[in-house]
mmCIF file of C-alpha atoms in Angstrom:
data_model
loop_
_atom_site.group_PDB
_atom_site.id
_atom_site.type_symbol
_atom_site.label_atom_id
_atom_site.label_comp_id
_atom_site.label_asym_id
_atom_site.label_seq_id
_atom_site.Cartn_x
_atom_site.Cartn_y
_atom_site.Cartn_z
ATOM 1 C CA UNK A 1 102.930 28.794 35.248
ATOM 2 C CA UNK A 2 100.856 26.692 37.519
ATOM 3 C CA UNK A 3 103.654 26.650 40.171
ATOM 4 C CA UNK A 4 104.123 30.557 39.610
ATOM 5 C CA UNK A 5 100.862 31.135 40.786
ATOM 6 C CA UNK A 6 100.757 30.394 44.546
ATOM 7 C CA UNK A 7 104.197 31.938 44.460
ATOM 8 C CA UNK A 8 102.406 35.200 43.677
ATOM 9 C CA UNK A 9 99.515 35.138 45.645
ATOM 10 C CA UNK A 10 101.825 34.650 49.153
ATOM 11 C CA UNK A 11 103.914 37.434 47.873
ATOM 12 C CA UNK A 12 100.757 39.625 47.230
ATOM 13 C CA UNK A 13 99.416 38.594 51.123
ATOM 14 C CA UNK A 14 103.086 39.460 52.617
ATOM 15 C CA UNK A 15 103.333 42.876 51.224
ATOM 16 C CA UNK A 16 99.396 43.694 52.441
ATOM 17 C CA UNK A 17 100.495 42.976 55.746
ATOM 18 C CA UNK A 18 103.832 44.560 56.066
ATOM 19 C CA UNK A 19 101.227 47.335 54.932
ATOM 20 C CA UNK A 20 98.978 46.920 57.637
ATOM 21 C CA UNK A 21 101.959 47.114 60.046
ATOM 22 C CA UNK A 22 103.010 50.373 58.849
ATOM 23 C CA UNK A 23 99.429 51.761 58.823
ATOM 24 C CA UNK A 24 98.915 51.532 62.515
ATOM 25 C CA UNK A 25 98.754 54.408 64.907
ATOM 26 C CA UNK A 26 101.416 55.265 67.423
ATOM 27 C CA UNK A 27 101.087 54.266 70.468
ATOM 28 C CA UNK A 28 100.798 57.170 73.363
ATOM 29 C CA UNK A 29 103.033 57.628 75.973
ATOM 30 C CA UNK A 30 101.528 59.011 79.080
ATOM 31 C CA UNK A 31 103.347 61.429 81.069
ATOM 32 C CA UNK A 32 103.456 60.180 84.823
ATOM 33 C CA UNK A 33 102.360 62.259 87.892
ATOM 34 C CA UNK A 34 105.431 64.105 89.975
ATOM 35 C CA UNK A 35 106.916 62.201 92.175
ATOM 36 C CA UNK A 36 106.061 62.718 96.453
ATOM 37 C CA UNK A 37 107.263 65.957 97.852
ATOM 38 C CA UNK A 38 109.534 65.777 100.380
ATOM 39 C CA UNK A 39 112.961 66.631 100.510
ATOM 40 C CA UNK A 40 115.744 65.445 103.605
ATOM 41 C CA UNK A 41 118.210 68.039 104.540
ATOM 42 C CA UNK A 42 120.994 67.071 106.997
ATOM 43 C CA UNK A 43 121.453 70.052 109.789
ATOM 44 C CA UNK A 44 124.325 69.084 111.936
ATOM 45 C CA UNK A 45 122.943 66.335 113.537
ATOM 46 C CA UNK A 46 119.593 67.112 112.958
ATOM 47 C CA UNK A 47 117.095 66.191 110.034
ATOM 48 C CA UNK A 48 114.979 68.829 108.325
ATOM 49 C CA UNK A 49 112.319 67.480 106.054
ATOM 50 C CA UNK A 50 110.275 69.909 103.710
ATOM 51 C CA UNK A 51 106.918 68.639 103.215
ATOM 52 C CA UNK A 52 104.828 70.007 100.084
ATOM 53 C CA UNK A 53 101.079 70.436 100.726
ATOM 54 C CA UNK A 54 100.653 71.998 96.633
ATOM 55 C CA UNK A 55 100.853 74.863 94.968
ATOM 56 C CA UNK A 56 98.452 77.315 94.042
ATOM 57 C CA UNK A 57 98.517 80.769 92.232
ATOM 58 C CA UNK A 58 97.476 84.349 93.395
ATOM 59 C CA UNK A 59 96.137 86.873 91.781
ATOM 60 C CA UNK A 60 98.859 89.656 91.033
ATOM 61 C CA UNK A 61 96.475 92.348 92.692
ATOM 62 C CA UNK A 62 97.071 90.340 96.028
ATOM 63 C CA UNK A 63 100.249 92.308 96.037
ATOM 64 C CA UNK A 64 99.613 95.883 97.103
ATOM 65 C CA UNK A 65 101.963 99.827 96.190
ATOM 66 C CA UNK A 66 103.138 98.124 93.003
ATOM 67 C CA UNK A 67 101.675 98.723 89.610
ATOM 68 C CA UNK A 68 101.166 96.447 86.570
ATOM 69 C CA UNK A 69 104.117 97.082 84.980
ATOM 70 C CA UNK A 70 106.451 96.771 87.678
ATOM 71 C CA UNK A 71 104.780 93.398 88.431
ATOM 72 C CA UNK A 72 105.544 92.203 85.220
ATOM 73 C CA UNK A 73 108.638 93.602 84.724
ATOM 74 C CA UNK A 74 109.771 91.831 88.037
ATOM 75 C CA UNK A 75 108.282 88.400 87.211
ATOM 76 C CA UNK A 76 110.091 88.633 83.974
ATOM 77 C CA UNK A 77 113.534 88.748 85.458
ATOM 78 C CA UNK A 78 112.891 85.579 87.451
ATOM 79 C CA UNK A 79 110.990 83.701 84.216
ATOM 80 C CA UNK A 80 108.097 83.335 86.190
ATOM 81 C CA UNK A 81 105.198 82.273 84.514
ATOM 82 C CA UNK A 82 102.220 84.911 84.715
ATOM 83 C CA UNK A 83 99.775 82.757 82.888
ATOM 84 C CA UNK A 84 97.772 81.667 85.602
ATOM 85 C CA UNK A 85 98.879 83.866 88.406
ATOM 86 C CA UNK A 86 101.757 84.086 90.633
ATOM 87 C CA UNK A 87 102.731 80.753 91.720
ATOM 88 C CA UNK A 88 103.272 80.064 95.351
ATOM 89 C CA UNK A 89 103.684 76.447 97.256
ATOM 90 C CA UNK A 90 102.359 75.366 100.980
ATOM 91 C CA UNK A 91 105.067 73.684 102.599
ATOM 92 C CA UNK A 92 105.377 72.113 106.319
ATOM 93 C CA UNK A 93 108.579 71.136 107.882
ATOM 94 C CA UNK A 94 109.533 68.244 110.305
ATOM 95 C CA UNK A 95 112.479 68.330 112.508
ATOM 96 C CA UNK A 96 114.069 65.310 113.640
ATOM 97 C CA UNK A 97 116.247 65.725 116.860
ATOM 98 C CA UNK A 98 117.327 62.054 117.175
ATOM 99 C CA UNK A 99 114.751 61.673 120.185
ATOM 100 C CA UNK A 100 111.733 63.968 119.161
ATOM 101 C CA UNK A 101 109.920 64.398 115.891
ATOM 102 C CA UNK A 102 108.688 67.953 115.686
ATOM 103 C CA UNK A 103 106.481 69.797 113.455
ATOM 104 C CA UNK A 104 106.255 73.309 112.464
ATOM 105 C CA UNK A 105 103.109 74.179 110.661
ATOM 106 C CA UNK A 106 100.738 71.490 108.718
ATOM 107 C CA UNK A 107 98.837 72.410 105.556
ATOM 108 C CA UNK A 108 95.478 73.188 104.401
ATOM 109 C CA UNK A 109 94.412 69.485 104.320
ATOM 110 C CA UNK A 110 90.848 69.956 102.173
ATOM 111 C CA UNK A 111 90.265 73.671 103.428
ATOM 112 C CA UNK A 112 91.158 75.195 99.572
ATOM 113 C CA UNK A 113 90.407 72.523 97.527
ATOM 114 C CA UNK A 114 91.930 69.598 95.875
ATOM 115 C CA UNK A 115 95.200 71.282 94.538
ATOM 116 C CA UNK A 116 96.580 71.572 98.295
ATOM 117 C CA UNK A 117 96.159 68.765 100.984
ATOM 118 C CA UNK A 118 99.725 66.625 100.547
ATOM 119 C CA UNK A 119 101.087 67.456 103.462
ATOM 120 C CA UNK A 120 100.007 64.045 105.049
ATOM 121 C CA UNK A 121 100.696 61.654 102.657
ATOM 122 C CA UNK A 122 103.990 63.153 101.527
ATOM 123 C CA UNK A 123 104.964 62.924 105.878
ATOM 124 C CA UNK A 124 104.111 58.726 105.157
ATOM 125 C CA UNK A 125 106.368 59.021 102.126
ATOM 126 C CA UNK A 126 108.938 60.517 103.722
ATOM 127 C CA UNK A 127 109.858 57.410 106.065
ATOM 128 C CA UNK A 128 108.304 58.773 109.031
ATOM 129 C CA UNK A 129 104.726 58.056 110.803
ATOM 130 C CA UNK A 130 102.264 60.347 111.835
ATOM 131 C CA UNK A 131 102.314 59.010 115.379
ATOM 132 C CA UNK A 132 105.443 60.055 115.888
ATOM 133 C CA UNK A 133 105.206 63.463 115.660
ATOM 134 C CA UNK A 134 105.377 64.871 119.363
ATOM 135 C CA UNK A 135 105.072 68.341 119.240
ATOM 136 C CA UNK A 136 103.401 70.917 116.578
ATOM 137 C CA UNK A 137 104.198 74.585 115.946
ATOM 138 C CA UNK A 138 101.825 76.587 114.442
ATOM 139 C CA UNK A 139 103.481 79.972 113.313
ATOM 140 C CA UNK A 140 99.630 80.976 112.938
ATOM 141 C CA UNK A 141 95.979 80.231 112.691
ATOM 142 C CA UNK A 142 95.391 80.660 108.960
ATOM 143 C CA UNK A 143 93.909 77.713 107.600
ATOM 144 C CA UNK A 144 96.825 76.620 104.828
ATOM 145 C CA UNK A 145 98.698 75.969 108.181
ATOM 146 C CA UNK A 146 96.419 74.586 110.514
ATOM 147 C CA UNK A 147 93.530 72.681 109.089
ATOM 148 C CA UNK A 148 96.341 69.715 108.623
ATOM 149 C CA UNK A 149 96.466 68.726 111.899
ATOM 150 C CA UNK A 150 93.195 67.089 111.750
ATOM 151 C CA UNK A 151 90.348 65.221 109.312
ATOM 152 C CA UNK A 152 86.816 65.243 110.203
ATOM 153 C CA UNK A 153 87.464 65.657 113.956
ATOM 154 C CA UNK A 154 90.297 62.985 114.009
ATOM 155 C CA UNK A 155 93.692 64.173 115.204
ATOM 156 C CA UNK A 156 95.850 63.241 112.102
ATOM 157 C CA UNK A 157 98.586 63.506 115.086
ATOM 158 C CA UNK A 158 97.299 61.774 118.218
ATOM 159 C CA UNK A 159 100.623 61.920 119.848
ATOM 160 C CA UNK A 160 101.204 65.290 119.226
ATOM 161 C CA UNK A 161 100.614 68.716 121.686
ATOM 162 C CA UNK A 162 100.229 72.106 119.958
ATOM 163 C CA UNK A 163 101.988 75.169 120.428
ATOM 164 C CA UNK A 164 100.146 78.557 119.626
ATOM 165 C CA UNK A 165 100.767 82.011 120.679
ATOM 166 C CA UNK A 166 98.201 83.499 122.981
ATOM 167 C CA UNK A 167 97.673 86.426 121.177
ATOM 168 C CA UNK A 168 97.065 84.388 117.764
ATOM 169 C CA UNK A 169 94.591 82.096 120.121
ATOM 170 C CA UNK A 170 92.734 84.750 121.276
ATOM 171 C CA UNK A 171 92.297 86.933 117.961
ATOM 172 C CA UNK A 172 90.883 84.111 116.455
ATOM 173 C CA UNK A 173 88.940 82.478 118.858
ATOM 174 C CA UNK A 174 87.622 85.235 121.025
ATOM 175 C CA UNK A 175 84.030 85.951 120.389
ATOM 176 C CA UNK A 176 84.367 89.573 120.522
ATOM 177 C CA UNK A 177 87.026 90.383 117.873
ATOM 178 C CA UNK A 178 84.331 90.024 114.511
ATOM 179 C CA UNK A 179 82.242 92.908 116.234
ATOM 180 C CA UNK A 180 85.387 95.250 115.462
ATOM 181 C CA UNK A 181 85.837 94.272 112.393
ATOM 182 C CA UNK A 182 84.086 96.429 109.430
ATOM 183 C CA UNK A 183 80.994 94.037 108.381
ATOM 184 C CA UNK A 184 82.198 93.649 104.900
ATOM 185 C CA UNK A 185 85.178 91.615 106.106
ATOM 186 C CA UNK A 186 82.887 89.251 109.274
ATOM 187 C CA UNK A 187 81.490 86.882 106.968
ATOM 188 C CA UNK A 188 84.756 85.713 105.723
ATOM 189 C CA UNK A 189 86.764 86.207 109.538
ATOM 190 C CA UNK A 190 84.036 83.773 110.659
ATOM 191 C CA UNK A 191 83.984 81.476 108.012
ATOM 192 C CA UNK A 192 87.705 80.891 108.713
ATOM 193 C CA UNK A 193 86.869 80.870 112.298
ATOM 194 C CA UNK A 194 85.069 77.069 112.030
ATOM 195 C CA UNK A 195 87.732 75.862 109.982
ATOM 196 C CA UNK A 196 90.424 76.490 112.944
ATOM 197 C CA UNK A 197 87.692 75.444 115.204
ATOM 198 C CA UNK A 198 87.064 72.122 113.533
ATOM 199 C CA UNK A 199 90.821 71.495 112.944
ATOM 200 C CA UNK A 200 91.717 72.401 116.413
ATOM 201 C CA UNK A 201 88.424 70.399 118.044
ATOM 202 C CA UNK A 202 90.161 66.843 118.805
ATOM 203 C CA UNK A 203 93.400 68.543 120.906
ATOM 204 C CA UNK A 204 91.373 70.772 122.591
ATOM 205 C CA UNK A 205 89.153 67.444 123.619
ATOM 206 C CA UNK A 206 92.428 65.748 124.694
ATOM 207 C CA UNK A 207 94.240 68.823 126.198
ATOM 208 C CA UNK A 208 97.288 69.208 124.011
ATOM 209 C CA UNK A 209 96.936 72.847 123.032
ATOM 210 C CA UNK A 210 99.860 74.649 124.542
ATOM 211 C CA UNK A 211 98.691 78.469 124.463
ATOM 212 C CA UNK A 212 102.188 80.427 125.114
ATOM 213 C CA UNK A 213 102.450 84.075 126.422
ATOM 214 C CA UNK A 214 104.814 86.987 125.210
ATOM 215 C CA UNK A 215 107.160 86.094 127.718
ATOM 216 C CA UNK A 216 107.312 82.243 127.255
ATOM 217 C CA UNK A 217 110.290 82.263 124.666
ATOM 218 C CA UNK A 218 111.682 78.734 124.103
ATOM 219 C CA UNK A 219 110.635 75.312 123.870
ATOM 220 C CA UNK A 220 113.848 72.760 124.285
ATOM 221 C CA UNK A 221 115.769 74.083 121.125
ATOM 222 C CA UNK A 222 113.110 75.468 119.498
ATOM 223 C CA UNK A 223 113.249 79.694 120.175
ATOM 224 C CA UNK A 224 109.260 81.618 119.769
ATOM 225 C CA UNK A 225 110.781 84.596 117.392
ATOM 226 C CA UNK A 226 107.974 87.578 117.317
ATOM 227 C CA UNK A 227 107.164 88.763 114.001
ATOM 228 C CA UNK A 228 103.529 90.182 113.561
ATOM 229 C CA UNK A 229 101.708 92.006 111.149
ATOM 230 C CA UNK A 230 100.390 89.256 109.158
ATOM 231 C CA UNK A 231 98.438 87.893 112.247
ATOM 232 C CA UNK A 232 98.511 89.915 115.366
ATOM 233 C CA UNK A 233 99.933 86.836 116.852
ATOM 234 C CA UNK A 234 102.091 85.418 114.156
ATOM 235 C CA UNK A 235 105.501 83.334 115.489
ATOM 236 C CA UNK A 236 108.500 82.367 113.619
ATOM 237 C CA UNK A 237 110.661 79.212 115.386
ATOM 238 C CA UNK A 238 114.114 79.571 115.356
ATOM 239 C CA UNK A 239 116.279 76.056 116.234
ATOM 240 C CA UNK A 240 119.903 76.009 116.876
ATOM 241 C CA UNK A 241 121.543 73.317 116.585
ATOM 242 C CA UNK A 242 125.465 72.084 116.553
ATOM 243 C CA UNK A 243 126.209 75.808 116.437
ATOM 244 C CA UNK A 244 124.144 76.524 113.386
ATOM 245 C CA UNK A 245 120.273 78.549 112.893
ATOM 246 C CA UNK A 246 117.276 77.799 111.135
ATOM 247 C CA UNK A 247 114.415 79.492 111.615
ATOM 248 C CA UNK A 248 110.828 78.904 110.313
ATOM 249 C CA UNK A 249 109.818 82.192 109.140
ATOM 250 C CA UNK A 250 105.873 81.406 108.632
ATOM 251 C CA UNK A 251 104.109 84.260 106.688
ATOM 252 C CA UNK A 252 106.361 86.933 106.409
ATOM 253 C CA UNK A 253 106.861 86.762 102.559
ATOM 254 C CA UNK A 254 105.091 85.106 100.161
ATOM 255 C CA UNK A 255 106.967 85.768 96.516
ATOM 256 C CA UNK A 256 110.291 84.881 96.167
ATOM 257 C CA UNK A 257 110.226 87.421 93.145
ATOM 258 C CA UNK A 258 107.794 90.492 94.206
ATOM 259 C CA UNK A 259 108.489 91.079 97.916
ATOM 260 C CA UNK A 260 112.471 90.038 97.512
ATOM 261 C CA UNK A 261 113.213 92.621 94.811
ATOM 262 C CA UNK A 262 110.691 95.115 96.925
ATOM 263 C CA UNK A 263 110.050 94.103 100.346
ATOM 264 C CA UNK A 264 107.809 97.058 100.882
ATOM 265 C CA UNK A 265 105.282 95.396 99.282
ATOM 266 C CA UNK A 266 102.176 94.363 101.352
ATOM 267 C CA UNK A 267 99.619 91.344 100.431
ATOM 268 C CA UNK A 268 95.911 91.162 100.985
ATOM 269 C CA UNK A 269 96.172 88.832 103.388
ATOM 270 C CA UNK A 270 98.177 90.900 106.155
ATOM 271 C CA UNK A 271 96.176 91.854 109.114
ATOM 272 C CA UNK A 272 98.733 94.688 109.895
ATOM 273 C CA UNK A 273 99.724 95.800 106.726
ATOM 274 C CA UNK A 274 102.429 98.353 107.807
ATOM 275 C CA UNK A 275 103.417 95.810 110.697
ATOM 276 C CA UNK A 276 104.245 93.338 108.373
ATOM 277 C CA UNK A 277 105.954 95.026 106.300
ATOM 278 C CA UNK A 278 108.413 96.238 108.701
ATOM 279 C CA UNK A 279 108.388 92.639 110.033
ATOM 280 C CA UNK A 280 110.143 92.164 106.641
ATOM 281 C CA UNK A 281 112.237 94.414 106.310
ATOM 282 C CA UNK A 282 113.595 93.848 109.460
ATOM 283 C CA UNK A 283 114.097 90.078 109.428
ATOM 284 C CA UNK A 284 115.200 90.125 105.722
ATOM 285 C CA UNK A 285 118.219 92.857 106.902
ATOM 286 C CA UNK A 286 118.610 90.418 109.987
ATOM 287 C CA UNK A 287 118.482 87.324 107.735
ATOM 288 C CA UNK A 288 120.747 88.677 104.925
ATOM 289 C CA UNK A 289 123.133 89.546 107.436
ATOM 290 C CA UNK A 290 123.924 86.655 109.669
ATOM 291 C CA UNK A 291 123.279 83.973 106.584
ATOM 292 C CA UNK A 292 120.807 81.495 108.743
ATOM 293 C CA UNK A 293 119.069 78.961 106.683
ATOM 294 C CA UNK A 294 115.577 79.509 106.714
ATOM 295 C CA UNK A 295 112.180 77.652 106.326
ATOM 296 C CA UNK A 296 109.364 79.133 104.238
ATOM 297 C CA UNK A 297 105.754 77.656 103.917
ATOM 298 C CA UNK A 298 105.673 80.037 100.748
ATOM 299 C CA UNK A 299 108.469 80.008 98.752
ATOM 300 C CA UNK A 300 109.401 77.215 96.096
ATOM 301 C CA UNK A 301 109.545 74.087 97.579
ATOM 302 C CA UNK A 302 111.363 72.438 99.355
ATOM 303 C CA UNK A 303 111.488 76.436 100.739
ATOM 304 C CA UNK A 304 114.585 75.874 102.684
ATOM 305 C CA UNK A 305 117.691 78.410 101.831
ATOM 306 C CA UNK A 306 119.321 81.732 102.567
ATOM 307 C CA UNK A 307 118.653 85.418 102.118
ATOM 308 C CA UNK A 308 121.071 87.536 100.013
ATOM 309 C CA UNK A 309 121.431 91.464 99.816
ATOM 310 C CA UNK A 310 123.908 93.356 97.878
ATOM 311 C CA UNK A 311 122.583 96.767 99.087
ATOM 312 C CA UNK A 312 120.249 95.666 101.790
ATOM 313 C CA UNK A 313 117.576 97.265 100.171
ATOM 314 C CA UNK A 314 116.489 94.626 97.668
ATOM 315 C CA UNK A 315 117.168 90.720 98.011
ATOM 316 C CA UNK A 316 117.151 87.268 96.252
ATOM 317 C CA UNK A 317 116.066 83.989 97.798
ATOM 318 C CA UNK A 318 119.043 81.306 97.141
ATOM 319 C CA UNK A 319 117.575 78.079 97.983
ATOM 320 C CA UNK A 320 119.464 74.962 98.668
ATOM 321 C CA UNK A 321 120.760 72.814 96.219
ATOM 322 C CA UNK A 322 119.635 69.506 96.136
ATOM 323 C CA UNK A 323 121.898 66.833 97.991
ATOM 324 C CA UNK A 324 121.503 62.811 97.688
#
């Protein structure tokens, strides 16, 4: 009996801890962030990269001539998610020619907020430097596409020149266009006045801002395509390269569900609503027809892909699928 005791007393302190073991809690596994965004796609010869800036959601009343229920009914189709809004991204795009590094647009940097402002750090993560971008294209002077190219009067692109239409420069910059305005609207025109201002400051100190006329067309490869409405002055950029087209379409649509399915549909922030809506229809039937690949800022990233119309009345964005 003596020697039964101990025996008893290690078995009793075993099974407490195997109990203890069991008791404890789970450990958590966090979920990690999303990885950079930035996606390489081979173009002949030429390198497209897609660079994601964020993503942010509008409000459904944004879109203008189309009820509720037709909203819905739309976003449905595509399982788009209605919870917080309609989801759009802010991409930028760099073009690598072999010999020049080329920009077209560049994010909203800190002008909206914390959920946009990637573009930068997503161009490092890429592979390529900020230095060596030589030339910008600004399809217009909204902020989600210019306040990128600079941070608190620093160009985030010292090596780079600018390339804005004259009309866009002038609506914008002019001191005379907030008096025709209605004076409901001047407080806001203005207050995106001094962000374009600000981001624009350090090229206009160094004289790299390339203002382009009507009639000034092409750039190298790179082809000024008109398409206003949304901004009197907006630009798309068409390249052609090893007998292929891309163009950067800029502002021209900014659902891939609402204004594909009906791209009548107008959004609040068209200057020229009825301009850019024929803008759209036009280059969508132009698009659809000749199967270019083309470059959105606002469609789901990386926003590079083709137009498709069955009855060239409604169409569906097919994007690119994803190479290694």
């Amino acid at each position: 009996m003596k020697n039964l005791k101990p025996l008893l007393l290690a078995l009793t302190l075993g099974t407490a801890t195997i109990t203890t073991t069991q008791a404890a809690e789970p450990t958590t596994i966090e979920s990690p962030k999303q990885v950079a965004g930035y996606y390489h796609h081979q173009f002949g010869n030429t390198q497209i990269t897609a660079l994601l800036d964020g993503t942010l959601y509008l409000n459904p009343t944004m879109f203008k001539d189309l009820s509720d229920t037709e909203k819905t009914e739309i976003l449905k189709k595509y399982y788009a998610d209605q919870a917080q809004g309609i989801q759009t991204s802010v991409n930028a795009f760099l073009i690598n020619t072999g010999n020049q590094l080329l920009m077209v647009d560049s994010g909203a940097a800190s002008c909206f907020g914390t959920h946009l402002g990637s573009i930068y750090n997503n161009l490092k993560a890429s592979g390529y430097k900020p230095e060596q971008v030589n030339e910008i294209f600004l399809t217009h002077l909204h902020p989600d596409h210019v306040c990128g190219i600079s941070n608190n009067g620093v160009a985030n692109y010292p090596n780079a020149t600018l390339h804005i239409a004259k009309t866009e420069y002038d609506y914008w910059l002019n001191p005379n266009t907030v008096k025709k305005l209605p004076k409901g609207k001047q407080a806001a025109f203005l207050g995106t006045v001094e962000k374009i201002k600000a981001a624009l400051a350090p090229y206009e100190k160094a004289k790299k801002v390339k203002v382009f006329s009507d009639k000034s067309l092409a750039f190298g490869g790179i082809e000024f395509k008109p398409s206003f409405g949304h901004t009197p002055g907006h630009y798309s950029f068409k390249l052609k390269a090893d007998g292929q087209e891309v163009v950067f379409i800029g502002d021209i649509v900014h659902s891939h569900t609402l204004q594909f399915d009906r791209p009548e549909t107008a959004i609040e922030f068209d200057t020229d609503p009825k301009a850019a809506v024929q803008t759209r229809l036009k280059h969508f039937a132009e698009y659809a027809k000749d199967g270019q690949l083309i470059a959105a800022p606002h469609l789901p990233f990386p926003g590079l892909g083709h137009i498709y119309s069955q009855d060239g009345k409604s169409y569906q964005w097919i994007p690119v699928h994803f190479k290694d």
